Short mmCIF file of C-alpha atoms and ligand atoms in Angstrom, two decimals:
data_model
loop_
_atom_site.label_atom_id
_atom_site.label_comp_id
_atom_site.label_asym_id
_atom_site.label_seq_id
_atom_site.Cartn_x
_atom_site.Cartn_y
_atom_site.Cartn_z
CA UNK A 13 60.30 37.53 10.36
CA UNK A 14 58.64 36.46 7.46
CA UNK A 15 56.43 33.38 7.87
CA UNK A 16 55.57 30.59 5.74
CA UNK A 17 51.85 30.73 5.61
CA UNK A 18 49.24 28.22 3.97
CA UNK A 19 45.56 29.44 3.15
CA UNK A 20 43.36 27.17 1.57
CA UNK A 21 40.36 28.71 -0.09
CA UNK A 22 42.47 31.74 -0.73
CA UNK A 23 41.18 32.64 -4.50
CA UNK A 24 38.27 34.64 -3.24
CA UNK A 25 36.16 36.02 -0.45
CA UNK A 26 37.47 35.39 3.35
CA UNK A 27 40.37 33.14 2.10
CA UNK A 28 41.48 35.85 -0.20
CA UNK A 29 41.37 38.72 2.44
CA UNK A 30 43.23 36.38 4.80
CA UNK A 31 45.99 35.88 2.28
CA UNK A 32 46.16 39.72 1.81
CA UNK A 33 46.36 40.40 5.21
CA UNK A 34 49.60 38.09 5.64
CA UNK A 35 51.18 39.47 2.40
CA UNK A 36 50.61 42.76 3.90
CA UNK A 37 52.82 41.77 6.90
CA UNK A 38 55.41 40.55 4.86
CA UNK A 39 54.91 36.97 4.92
CA UNK A 40 55.11 34.12 2.10
CA UNK A 41 51.72 33.18 1.61
CA UNK A 42 51.05 29.83 -0.59
CA UNK A 43 47.57 29.82 -1.71
CA UNK A 44 45.33 26.72 -2.38
CA UNK A 45 42.32 26.30 -4.24
CA UNK A 46 40.35 24.24 -6.72
CA UNK A 47 40.95 26.97 -9.43
CA UNK A 48 44.58 27.88 -8.14
CA UNK A 49 43.81 31.60 -8.59
CA UNK A 50 45.13 33.94 -5.72
CA UNK A 51 45.43 37.26 -4.84
CA UNK A 52 48.33 39.23 -6.16
CA UNK A 53 51.79 38.89 -4.04
CA UNK A 54 51.35 35.23 -3.02
CA UNK A 55 54.61 33.46 -3.23
CA UNK A 56 52.80 30.23 -4.95
CA UNK A 57 49.41 28.87 -5.58
CA UNK A 58 48.17 25.15 -6.15
CA UNK A 59 45.05 24.22 -7.49
CA UNK A 60 43.75 21.27 -5.77
CA UNK A 61 40.44 19.89 -4.19
CA UNK A 62 41.07 19.78 -0.51
CA UNK A 63 39.17 16.42 -0.09
CA UNK A 64 41.92 14.47 -1.98
CA UNK A 65 44.48 13.91 0.71
CA UNK A 66 47.21 12.98 -1.72
CA UNK A 67 46.86 16.18 -3.28
CA UNK A 68 47.11 18.11 -0.15
CA UNK A 69 50.01 16.34 0.98
CA UNK A 70 51.91 16.79 -2.12
CA UNK A 71 51.32 20.57 -2.21
CA UNK A 72 52.13 20.92 1.41
CA UNK A 73 55.31 18.92 1.00
CA UNK A 74 56.55 20.77 -1.95
CA UNK A 75 55.79 24.00 -0.26
CA UNK A 76 57.87 23.10 2.65
CA UNK A 77 60.53 22.41 0.29
CA UNK A 78 60.46 25.69 -1.28
CA UNK A 79 59.63 27.81 1.57
CA UNK A 80 60.60 25.73 4.82
CA UNK A 81 58.22 24.84 7.84
CA UNK A 82 54.78 26.24 8.19
CA UNK A 83 54.49 28.98 10.60
CA UNK A 84 50.86 29.42 9.93
CA UNK A 85 48.05 27.23 8.54
CA UNK A 86 44.55 28.73 7.62
CA UNK A 87 42.03 25.86 7.22
CA UNK A 88 39.40 28.03 5.44
CA UNK A 89 38.57 26.09 2.16
CA UNK A 90 34.55 25.32 2.23
CA UNK A 91 31.12 25.13 0.37
CA UNK A 92 27.77 24.91 1.07
CA UNK A 93 25.25 22.57 -0.61
CA UNK A 94 21.93 23.80 1.37
CA UNK A 95 18.67 21.87 1.60
CA UNK A 96 16.10 20.97 4.06
CA UNK A 97 17.32 17.78 5.79
CA UNK A 98 14.45 15.55 4.82
CA UNK A 99 15.44 16.32 1.27
CA UNK A 100 18.97 16.50 1.38
CA UNK A 101 20.63 13.93 -0.94
CA UNK A 102 23.77 11.64 -0.10
CA UNK A 103 25.61 13.73 -2.47
CA UNK A 104 24.78 17.10 -0.79
CA UNK A 105 25.65 15.68 2.50
CA UNK A 106 29.07 14.01 1.45
CA UNK A 107 30.35 16.78 -0.88
CA UNK A 108 30.28 19.14 2.46
CA UNK A 109 31.68 16.80 4.99
CA UNK A 110 34.37 15.98 2.25
CA UNK A 111 35.30 19.40 1.93
CA UNK A 112 34.64 21.44 5.12
CA UNK A 113 35.58 18.72 7.49
CA UNK A 114 37.83 15.98 5.67
CA UNK A 115 39.68 18.50 3.72
CA UNK A 116 40.20 20.41 7.07
CA UNK A 117 41.60 17.58 8.72
CA UNK A 118 44.08 16.44 5.76
CA UNK A 119 45.33 20.24 5.60
CA UNK A 120 46.06 20.01 9.23
CA UNK A 121 47.43 17.08 9.37
CA UNK A 122 49.82 17.85 6.58
CA UNK A 123 51.05 20.96 8.01
CA UNK A 124 51.40 20.26 11.74
CA UNK A 125 54.40 17.93 11.50
CA UNK A 126 56.61 20.64 10.33
CA UNK A 127 55.30 22.98 12.95
CA UNK A 128 55.87 20.39 15.77
CA UNK A 129 59.46 19.70 14.50
CA UNK A 130 59.93 23.53 14.44
CA UNK A 131 58.30 23.89 17.88
CA UNK A 132 55.84 26.73 17.00
CA UNK A 133 53.09 27.34 14.70
CA UNK A 134 49.49 28.19 14.42
CA UNK A 135 46.54 26.21 13.03
CA UNK A 136 43.48 28.32 12.52
CA UNK A 137 40.13 26.48 11.29
CA UNK A 138 37.42 28.66 9.82
CA UNK A 139 34.31 27.32 11.26
CA UNK A 140 31.14 29.16 11.06
CA UNK A 141 28.38 30.28 13.80
CA UNK A 142 25.53 27.62 12.06
CA UNK A 143 26.46 24.99 14.42
CA UNK A 144 26.16 27.41 17.56
CA UNK A 145 22.62 28.94 16.25
CA UNK A 146 21.42 26.41 14.17
CA UNK A 147 20.33 27.27 10.37
CA UNK A 148 17.62 25.58 8.71
CA UNK A 149 18.92 23.87 5.53
CA UNK A 150 22.50 23.80 6.72
CA UNK A 151 22.36 20.39 8.60
CA UNK A 152 25.43 19.18 6.23
CA UNK A 153 27.14 22.29 6.81
CA UNK A 154 26.50 22.64 10.57
CA UNK A 155 27.60 19.08 11.23
CA UNK A 156 30.90 19.77 9.58
CA UNK A 157 31.56 23.16 10.89
CA UNK A 158 30.83 21.51 14.48
CA UNK A 159 33.12 18.77 13.57
CA UNK A 160 36.05 21.60 13.31
CA UNK A 161 35.67 22.50 16.89
CA UNK A 162 36.01 19.22 18.14
CA UNK A 163 39.14 18.61 15.47
CA UNK A 164 40.67 21.63 16.72
CA UNK A 165 40.47 21.04 20.49
CA UNK A 166 41.91 17.47 20.40
CA UNK A 167 44.66 18.55 18.00
CA UNK A 168 45.07 21.55 20.31
CA UNK A 169 46.14 19.36 23.24
CA UNK A 170 48.26 17.04 21.15
CA UNK A 171 50.51 19.71 20.19
CA UNK A 172 50.39 22.44 22.91
CA UNK A 173 53.65 21.35 24.62
CA UNK A 174 55.28 21.70 21.23
CA UNK A 175 54.39 25.49 20.90
CA UNK A 176 51.89 24.96 18.48
CA UNK A 177 48.54 26.82 18.91
CA UNK A 178 45.08 25.35 17.17
CA UNK A 179 42.13 27.54 17.17
CA UNK A 180 38.61 28.13 15.45
CA UNK A 181 37.19 31.42 14.06
CA UNK A 182 33.68 31.32 13.45
CA UNK A 183 32.32 33.79 11.18
CA UNK A 184 28.61 34.84 11.10
CA UNK A 185 27.28 36.31 7.75
CA UNK A 186 30.05 37.56 5.69
CA UNK A 187 29.66 39.27 2.24
CA UNK A 188 31.36 36.98 -0.14
CA UNK A 189 30.05 34.51 -3.11
CA UNK A 190 28.90 32.12 -0.51
CA UNK A 191 26.57 34.06 0.91
CA UNK A 192 24.92 35.38 -2.42
CA UNK A 193 23.15 32.17 -2.71
CA UNK A 194 21.84 31.54 0.66
CA UNK A 195 18.25 32.28 -0.17
CA UNK A 196 16.12 32.04 2.62
CA UNK A 197 18.87 31.23 5.22
CA UNK A 198 20.61 34.63 4.55
CA UNK A 199 17.25 36.70 5.81
CA UNK A 200 16.90 34.31 8.68
CA UNK A 201 20.80 35.11 9.58
CA UNK A 202 20.68 38.63 8.70
CA UNK A 203 17.58 39.37 10.83
CA UNK A 204 19.97 37.90 13.68
CA UNK A 205 22.89 40.60 13.60
CA UNK A 206 22.84 42.90 16.59
CA UNK A 207 25.40 45.09 15.01
CA UNK A 208 23.15 45.49 12.05
CA UNK A 209 25.32 44.92 9.20
CA UNK A 210 26.78 41.94 7.40
CA UNK A 211 30.32 41.41 8.12
CA UNK A 212 33.32 41.80 5.61
CA UNK A 213 35.93 39.33 4.86
CA UNK A 214 38.53 41.83 6.35
CA UNK A 215 36.61 41.55 9.52
CA UNK A 216 37.60 37.89 9.73
CA UNK A 217 41.24 38.31 8.45
CA UNK A 218 42.20 40.71 11.21
CA UNK A 219 41.15 38.30 13.63
CA UNK A 220 42.99 35.41 12.00
CA UNK A 221 46.00 37.46 12.02
CA UNK A 222 45.69 38.24 15.60
CA UNK A 223 45.56 34.62 16.66
CA UNK A 224 48.67 33.68 14.45
CA UNK A 225 50.56 36.66 15.75
CA UNK A 226 52.67 37.07 18.88
CA UNK A 227 50.27 38.36 20.96
CA UNK A 228 48.04 35.27 20.74
CA UNK A 229 50.66 32.49 21.90
CA UNK A 230 48.94 31.82 25.13
CA UNK A 231 45.74 31.06 23.25
CA UNK A 232 44.63 27.74 22.00
CA UNK A 233 41.86 25.52 21.63
CA UNK A 234 39.82 28.78 21.72
CA UNK A 235 36.52 29.67 19.41
CA UNK A 236 36.43 33.15 18.48
CA UNK A 237 32.77 34.46 16.66
CA UNK A 238 33.34 37.34 14.30
CA UNK A 239 29.46 37.66 13.96
CA UNK A 240 28.59 41.06 14.81
CA UNK A 241 26.85 39.52 18.09
CA UNK A 242 24.75 36.98 16.10
CA UNK A 243 25.96 33.88 18.37
CA UNK A 244 26.74 35.34 21.71
CA UNK A 245 25.66 33.07 24.73
CA UNK A 246 25.47 30.18 22.67
P1 NAP B 320 33.53 31.52 -1.34
O1 NAP B 320 33.75 33.33 -1.25
O2 NAP B 320 32.63 30.94 -1.85
O3 NAP B 320 34.94 30.86 -1.26
C1 NAP B 320 35.42 29.59 -1.30
C2 NAP B 320 36.81 29.25 -1.26
O4 NAP B 320 37.01 27.80 -0.99
C3 NAP B 320 37.31 29.37 -2.64
O5 NAP B 320 38.90 30.04 -2.73
C4 NAP B 320 37.05 27.80 -3.30
O6 NAP B 320 38.04 27.96 -4.37
C5 NAP B 320 37.47 27.02 -2.21
N1 NAP B 320 36.99 25.78 -2.11
C6 NAP B 320 35.79 25.31 -2.00
N2 NAP B 320 35.96 24.04 -2.04
C7 NAP B 320 37.31 23.55 -2.58
C8 NAP B 320 37.86 22.47 -2.73
N3 NAP B 320 37.19 21.18 -2.61
N4 NAP B 320 39.05 22.38 -2.64
C9 NAP B 320 39.67 23.42 -2.42
N5 NAP B 320 39.40 24.77 -2.45
C10 NAP B 320 37.81 24.82 -2.38
O7 NAP B 320 33.30 31.22 0.47
P2 NAP B 320 33.64 32.21 1.73
O8 NAP B 320 32.60 33.09 2.25
O9 NAP B 320 34.92 33.15 1.40
O10 NAP B 320 33.95 31.28 2.81
C11 NAP B 320 35.29 30.85 3.34
C12 NAP B 320 35.08 30.03 4.58
O11 NAP B 320 34.72 30.62 5.75
C13 NAP B 320 34.54 28.81 4.37
O12 NAP B 320 34.89 27.84 5.14
C14 NAP B 320 33.17 28.99 4.93
O13 NAP B 320 32.32 27.96 5.10
C15 NAP B 320 33.30 30.15 5.96
N6 NAP B 320 32.25 30.65 6.58
C16 NAP B 320 31.69 31.81 5.70
C17 NAP B 320 30.94 32.69 6.03
C18 NAP B 320 30.11 33.60 4.92
O14 NAP B 320 29.28 34.10 5.57
N7 NAP B 320 30.63 33.73 3.93
C19 NAP B 320 30.37 32.60 7.28
C20 NAP B 320 30.68 31.41 8.03
C21 NAP B 320 32.00 30.60 7.63
P3 NAP B 320 37.70 28.13 -5.74
O15 NAP B 320 37.73 29.44 -6.00
O16 NAP B 320 38.61 27.62 -6.68
O17 NAP B 320 36.43 27.41 -5.99
#
């Protein structure tokens, strides 16, 4: 049956690949990003800042009115503003926390009520292996992405009895616009990939699709690393 799937950060990179995965499955995909760009085949697209809780609430409400209860929410929008902690500005810190952690909470909160009412649904947060391995220059990003694990596991316990699963996918180094500008951190991370290659957005999309599917209905509160082996054991 066609699901109503919301994907934040769907304009490009990992989010676009996730949106395309669900479109291919025949689902009605609602894309959200700052630009409002979306892959062909999305049912609707919203241009918004996920750090603006009112904008997120209004968009999710409009999407539910048009497409019904949210079946799957993929909380993927994120930014990096790298810099060594001693030189990191308040603005660098707050921009990443606001987008990657506050925005994730706002999106999950806005989507989960309709799932609880429907007694089914999946929320999938796109974190990162950064908090598990530690990456110099990413204190803000690693803190936000670590926060997603605590957020997801708390939500998972709040809604488990209502048939709603909440999981985390933690990608390693994936070939997108975000990693084009990583600089020295990219070399540090690339040297740590046992599988010897950088991941592709489709590598992440397939795992998200699995977690949202029927075969994964008994998985909740899990963190799945999609990283070519970078974080194993952490
Ligand atoms: P990307 O190519 O830079 O795309 C980022 C996406 O997030 C874009 O769609 C962007 O929208 C959206 N976005 C950013 N800030 C937003 C905001 N305030 N409000 C709404 N949308 C916003 O990044 P990516 O590599 O695909 O990353 C996707 C997710 O995976 C992120 O959470 C990232 O932290 C995580 N991740 C990536 C990697 C990697 O190696 N690439 C590794 C681990 C985790 P616009 O196009 O409108 O700007």
